[in-house]
mmCIF file of C-alpha atoms in Angstrom:
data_model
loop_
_atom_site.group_PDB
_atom_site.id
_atom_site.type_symbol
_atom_site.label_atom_id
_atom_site.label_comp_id
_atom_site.label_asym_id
_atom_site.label_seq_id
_atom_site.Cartn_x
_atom_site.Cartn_y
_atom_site.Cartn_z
ATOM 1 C CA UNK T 1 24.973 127.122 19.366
ATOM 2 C CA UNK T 2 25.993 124.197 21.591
ATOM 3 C CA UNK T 3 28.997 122.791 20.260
ATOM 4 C CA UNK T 4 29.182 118.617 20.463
ATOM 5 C CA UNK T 5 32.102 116.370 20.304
ATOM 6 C CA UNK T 6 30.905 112.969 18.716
ATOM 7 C CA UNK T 7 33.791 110.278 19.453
ATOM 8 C CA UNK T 8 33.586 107.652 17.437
ATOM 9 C CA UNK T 9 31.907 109.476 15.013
ATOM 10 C CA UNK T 10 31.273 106.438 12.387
ATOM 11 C CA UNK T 11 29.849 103.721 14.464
ATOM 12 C CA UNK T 12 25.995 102.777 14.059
ATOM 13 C CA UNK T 13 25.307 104.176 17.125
ATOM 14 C CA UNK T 14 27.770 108.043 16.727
ATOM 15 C CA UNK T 15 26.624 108.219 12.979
ATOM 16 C CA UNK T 16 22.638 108.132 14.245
ATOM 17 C CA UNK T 17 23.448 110.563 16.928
ATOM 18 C CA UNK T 18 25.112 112.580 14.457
ATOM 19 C CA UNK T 19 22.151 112.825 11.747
ATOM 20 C CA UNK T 20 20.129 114.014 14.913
ATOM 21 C CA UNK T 21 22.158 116.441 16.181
ATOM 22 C CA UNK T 22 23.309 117.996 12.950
ATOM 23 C CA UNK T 23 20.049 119.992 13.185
ATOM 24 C CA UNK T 24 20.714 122.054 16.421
ATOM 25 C CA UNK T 25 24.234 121.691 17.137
ATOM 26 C CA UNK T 26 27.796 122.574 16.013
ATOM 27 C CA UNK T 27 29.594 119.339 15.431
ATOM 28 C CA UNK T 28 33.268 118.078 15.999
ATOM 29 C CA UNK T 29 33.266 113.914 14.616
ATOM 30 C CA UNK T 30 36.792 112.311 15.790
ATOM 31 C CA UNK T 31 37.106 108.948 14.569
ATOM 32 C CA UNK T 32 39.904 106.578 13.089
ATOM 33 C CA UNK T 33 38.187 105.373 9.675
ATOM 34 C CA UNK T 34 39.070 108.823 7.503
ATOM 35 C CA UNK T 35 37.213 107.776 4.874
ATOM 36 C CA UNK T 36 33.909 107.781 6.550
ATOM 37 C CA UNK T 37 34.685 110.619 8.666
ATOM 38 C CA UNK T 38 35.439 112.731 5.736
ATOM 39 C CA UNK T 39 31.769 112.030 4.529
ATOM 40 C CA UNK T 40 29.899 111.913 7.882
ATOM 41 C CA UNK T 41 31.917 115.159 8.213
ATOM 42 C CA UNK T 42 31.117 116.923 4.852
ATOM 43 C CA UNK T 43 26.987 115.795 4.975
ATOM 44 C CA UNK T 44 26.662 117.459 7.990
ATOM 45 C CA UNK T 45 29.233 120.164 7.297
ATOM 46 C CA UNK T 46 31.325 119.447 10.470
ATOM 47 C CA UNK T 47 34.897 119.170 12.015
ATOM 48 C CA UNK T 48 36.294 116.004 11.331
ATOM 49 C CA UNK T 49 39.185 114.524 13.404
ATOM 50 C CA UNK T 50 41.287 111.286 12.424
ATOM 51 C CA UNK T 51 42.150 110.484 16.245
ATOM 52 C CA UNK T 52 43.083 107.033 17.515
ATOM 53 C CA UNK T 53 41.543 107.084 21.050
ATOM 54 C CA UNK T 54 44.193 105.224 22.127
ATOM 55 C CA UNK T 55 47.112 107.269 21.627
ATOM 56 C CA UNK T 56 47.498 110.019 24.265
ATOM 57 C CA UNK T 57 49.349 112.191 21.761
ATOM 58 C CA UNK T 58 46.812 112.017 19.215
ATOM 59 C CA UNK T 59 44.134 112.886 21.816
ATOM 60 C CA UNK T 60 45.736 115.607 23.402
ATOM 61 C CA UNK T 61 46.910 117.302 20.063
ATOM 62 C CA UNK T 62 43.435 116.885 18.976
ATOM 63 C CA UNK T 63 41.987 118.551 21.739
ATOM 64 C CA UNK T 64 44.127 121.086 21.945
ATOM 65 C CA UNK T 65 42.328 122.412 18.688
ATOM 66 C CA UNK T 66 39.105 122.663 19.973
ATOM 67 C CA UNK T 67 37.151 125.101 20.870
ATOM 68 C CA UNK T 68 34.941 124.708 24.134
ATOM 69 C CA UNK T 69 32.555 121.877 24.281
ATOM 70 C CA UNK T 70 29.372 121.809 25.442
ATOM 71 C CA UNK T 71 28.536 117.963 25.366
ATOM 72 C CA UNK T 72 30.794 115.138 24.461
ATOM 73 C CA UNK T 73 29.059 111.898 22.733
ATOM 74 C CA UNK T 74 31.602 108.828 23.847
ATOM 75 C CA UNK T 75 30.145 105.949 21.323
ATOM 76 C CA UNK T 76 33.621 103.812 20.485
ATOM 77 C CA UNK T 77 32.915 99.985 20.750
ATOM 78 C CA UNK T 78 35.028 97.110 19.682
ATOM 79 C CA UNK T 79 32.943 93.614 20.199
ATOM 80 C CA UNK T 80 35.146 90.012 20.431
ATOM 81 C CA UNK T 81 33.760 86.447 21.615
ATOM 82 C CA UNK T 82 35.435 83.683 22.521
ATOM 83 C CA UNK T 83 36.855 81.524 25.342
ATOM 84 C CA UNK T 84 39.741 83.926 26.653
ATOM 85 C CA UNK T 85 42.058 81.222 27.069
ATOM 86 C CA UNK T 86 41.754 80.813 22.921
ATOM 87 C CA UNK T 87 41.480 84.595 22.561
ATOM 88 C CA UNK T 88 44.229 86.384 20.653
ATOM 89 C CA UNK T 89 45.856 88.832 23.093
ATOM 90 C CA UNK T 90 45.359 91.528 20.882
ATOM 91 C CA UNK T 91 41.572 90.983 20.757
ATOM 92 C CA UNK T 92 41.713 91.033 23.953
ATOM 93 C CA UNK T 93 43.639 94.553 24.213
ATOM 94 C CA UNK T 94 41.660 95.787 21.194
ATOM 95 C CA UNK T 95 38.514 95.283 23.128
ATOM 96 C CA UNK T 96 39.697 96.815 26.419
ATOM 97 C CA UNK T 97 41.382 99.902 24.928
ATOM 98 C CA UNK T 98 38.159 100.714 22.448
ATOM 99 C CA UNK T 99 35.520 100.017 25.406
ATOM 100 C CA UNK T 100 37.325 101.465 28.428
ATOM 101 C CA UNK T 101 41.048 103.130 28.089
ATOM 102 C CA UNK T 102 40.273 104.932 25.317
ATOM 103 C CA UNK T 103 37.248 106.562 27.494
ATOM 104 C CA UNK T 104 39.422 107.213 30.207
ATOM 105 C CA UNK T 105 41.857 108.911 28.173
ATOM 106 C CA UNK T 106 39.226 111.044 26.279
ATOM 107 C CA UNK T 107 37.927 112.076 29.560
ATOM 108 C CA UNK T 108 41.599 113.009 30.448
ATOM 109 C CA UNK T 109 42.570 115.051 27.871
ATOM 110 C CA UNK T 110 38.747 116.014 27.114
ATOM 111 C CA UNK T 111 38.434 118.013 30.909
ATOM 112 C CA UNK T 112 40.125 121.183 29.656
ATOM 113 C CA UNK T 113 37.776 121.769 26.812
ATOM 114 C CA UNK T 114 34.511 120.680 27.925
ATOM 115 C CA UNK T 115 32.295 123.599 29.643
ATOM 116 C CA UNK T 116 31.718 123.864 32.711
ATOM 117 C CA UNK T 117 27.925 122.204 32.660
ATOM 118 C CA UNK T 118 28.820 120.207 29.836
ATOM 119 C CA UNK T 119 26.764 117.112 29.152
ATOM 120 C CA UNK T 120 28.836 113.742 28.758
ATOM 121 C CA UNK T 121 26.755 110.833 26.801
ATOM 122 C CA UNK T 122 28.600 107.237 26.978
ATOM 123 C CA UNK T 123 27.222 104.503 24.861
ATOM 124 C CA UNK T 124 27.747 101.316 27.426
ATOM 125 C CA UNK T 125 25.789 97.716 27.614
ATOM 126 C CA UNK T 126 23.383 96.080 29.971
ATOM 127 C CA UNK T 127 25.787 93.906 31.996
ATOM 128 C CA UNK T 128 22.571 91.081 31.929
ATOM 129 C CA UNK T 129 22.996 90.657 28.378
ATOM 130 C CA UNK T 130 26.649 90.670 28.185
ATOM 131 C CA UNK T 131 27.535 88.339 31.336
ATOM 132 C CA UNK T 132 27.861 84.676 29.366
ATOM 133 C CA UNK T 133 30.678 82.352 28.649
ATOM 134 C CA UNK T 134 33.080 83.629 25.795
ATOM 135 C CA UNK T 135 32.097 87.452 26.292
ATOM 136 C CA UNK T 136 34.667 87.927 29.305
ATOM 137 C CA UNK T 137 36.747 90.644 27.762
ATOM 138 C CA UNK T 138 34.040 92.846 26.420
ATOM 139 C CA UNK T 139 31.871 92.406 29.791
ATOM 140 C CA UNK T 140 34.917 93.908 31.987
ATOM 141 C CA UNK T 141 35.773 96.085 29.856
ATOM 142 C CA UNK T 142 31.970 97.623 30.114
ATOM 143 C CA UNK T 143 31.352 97.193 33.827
ATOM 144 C CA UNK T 144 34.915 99.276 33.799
ATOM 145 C CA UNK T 145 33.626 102.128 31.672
ATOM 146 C CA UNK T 146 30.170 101.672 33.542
ATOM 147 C CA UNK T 147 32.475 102.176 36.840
ATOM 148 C CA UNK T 148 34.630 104.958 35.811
ATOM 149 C CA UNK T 149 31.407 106.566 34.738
ATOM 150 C CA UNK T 150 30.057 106.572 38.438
ATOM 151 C CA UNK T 151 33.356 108.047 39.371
ATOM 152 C CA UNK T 152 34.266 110.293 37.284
ATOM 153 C CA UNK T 153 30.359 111.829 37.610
ATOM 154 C CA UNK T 154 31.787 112.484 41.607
ATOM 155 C CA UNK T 155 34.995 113.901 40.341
ATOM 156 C CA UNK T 156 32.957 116.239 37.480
ATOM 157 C CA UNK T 157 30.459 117.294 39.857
ATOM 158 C CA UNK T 158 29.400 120.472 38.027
ATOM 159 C CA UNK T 159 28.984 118.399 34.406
ATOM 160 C CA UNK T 160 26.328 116.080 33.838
ATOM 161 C CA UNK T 161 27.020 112.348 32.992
ATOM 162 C CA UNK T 162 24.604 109.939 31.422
ATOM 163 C CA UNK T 163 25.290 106.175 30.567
ATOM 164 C CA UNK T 164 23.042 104.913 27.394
ATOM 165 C CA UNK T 165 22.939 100.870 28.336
ATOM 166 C CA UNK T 166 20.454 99.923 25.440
ATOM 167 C CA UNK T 167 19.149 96.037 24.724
ATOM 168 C CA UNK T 168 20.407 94.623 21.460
ATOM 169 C CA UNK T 169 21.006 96.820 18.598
ATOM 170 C CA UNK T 170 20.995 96.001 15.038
ATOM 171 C CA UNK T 171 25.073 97.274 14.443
ATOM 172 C CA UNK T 172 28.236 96.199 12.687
ATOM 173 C CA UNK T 173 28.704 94.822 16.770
ATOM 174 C CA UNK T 174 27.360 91.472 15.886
ATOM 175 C CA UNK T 175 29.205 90.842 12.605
ATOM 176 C CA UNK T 176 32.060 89.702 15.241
ATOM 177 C CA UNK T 177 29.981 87.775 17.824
ATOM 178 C CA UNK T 178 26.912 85.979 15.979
ATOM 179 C CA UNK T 179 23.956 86.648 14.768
ATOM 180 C CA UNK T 180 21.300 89.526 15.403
ATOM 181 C CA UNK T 181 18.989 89.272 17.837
ATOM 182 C CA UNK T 182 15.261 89.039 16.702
ATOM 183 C CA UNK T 183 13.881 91.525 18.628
ATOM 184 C CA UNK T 184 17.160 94.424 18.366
ATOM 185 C CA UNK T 185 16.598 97.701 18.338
ATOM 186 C CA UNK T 186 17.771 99.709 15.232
ATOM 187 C CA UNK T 187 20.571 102.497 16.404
ATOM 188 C CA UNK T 188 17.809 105.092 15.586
ATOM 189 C CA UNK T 189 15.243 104.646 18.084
ATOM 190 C CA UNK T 190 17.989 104.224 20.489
ATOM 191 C CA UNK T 191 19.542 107.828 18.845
ATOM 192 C CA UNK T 192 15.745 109.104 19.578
ATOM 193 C CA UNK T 193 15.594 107.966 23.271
ATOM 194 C CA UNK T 194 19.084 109.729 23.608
ATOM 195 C CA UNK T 195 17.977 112.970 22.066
ATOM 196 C CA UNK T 196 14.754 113.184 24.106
ATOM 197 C CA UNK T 197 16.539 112.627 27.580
ATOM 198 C CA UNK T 198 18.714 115.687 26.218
ATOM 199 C CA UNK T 199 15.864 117.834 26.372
ATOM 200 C CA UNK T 200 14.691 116.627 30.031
ATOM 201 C CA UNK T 201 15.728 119.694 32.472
ATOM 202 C CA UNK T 202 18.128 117.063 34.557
ATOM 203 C CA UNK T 203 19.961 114.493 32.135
ATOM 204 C CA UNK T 204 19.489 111.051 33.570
ATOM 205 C CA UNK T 205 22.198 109.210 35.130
ATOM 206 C CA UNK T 206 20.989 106.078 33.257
ATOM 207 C CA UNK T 207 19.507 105.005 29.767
ATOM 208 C CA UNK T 208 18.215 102.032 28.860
ATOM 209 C CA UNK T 209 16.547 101.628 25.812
ATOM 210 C CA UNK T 210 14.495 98.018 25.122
ATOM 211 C CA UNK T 211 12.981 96.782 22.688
#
């Protein structure tokens, strides 16, 4: 049974891939809300892992506990707006560390259990819908993860990488930066594009789900 590491586990986004993949796979959920990890966990009787992505420690004593794993879902997002010269700084770090750092640390501590084919599914953004005034903090810190991505697919060659960059989706995302789009996309058809590149004999490089 392919065992799947879902960080993140109770965004929108991790919480749609989980309902799809409870089915088929063995699941690990890491996350920082324990409350909703606890019942994400116990619905689809999984592993459930308070982890702040953030903290190296954390990570790497969290990993340490797991078995090998056969695909890792990366779906941690933190969403700000505002002119960065009114920005709190620790917006602006909260954003960064969520959307990129915390990536690149998963990755580092992640590369001793993942298989050696194992699939790696990162939940970015298009950068056309992200590049406007007051979204300067969350746009580098998703052309970064959309960067190390590229990378890190070179320095992985053996496991397959696959950055989801969907149109708007209906999430928690917008509660912090205005109002939903019209026309977004609900996490679950994005969740059902996901799943049916999984089954494609070569995971794509690049999703990109639109309304």
């Amino acid at each position: 049974m392919t065992h799947t590491l879902i960080v993140g586990a109770t965004s929108a986004m991790a919480t749609a891939m989980a309902d799809r993949l409870a089915a088929t796979d063995r699941l690990t959920l890491m996350g920082r809300n324990a409350t909703k990890l606890s019942e994400l966990a116990r619905k689809h009787q999984a592993t459930g892992l308070s982890v702040d992505v953030t903290d190296a420690l954390e990570l790497d004593a969290a990993m340490a506990e797991l078995a090998p794993v056969d695909r890792l879902v990366y779906a941690v997002g933190v969403g700000a707006r505002g002119k960065l010269a009114t920005l709190e700084p620790h917006r602006i770090r909260d954003v960064v560390d969520a959307n990129l750092t915390g990536f690149l640390l998963t990755m580092r501590y992640a590369d001793a259990v993942l298989t050696e084919h194992a699939q790696v599914v990162v939940f970015g953004a298009q950068a056309g819908l992200i590049q406007h005034p007051q979204f300067a903090a969350y746009a580098a810190a998703k052309a970064g993860l959309d960067v190390a991505v590229s990378i890190l697919r070179k320095e992985m060659r053996r496991r397959a990488f696959m950055l989801v960059a969907p149109g708007p989706v209906d999430t928690p995302f917008w509660e912090a930066v205005g109002p939903v789009p019209k026309h977004a996309l609900t996490p679950g058809a994005v969740a059902d594009e996901v799943m049916a590149a999984l089954t494609l004999e070569a995971l794509p490089e690049r999703l990109e789900p639109n309304p």
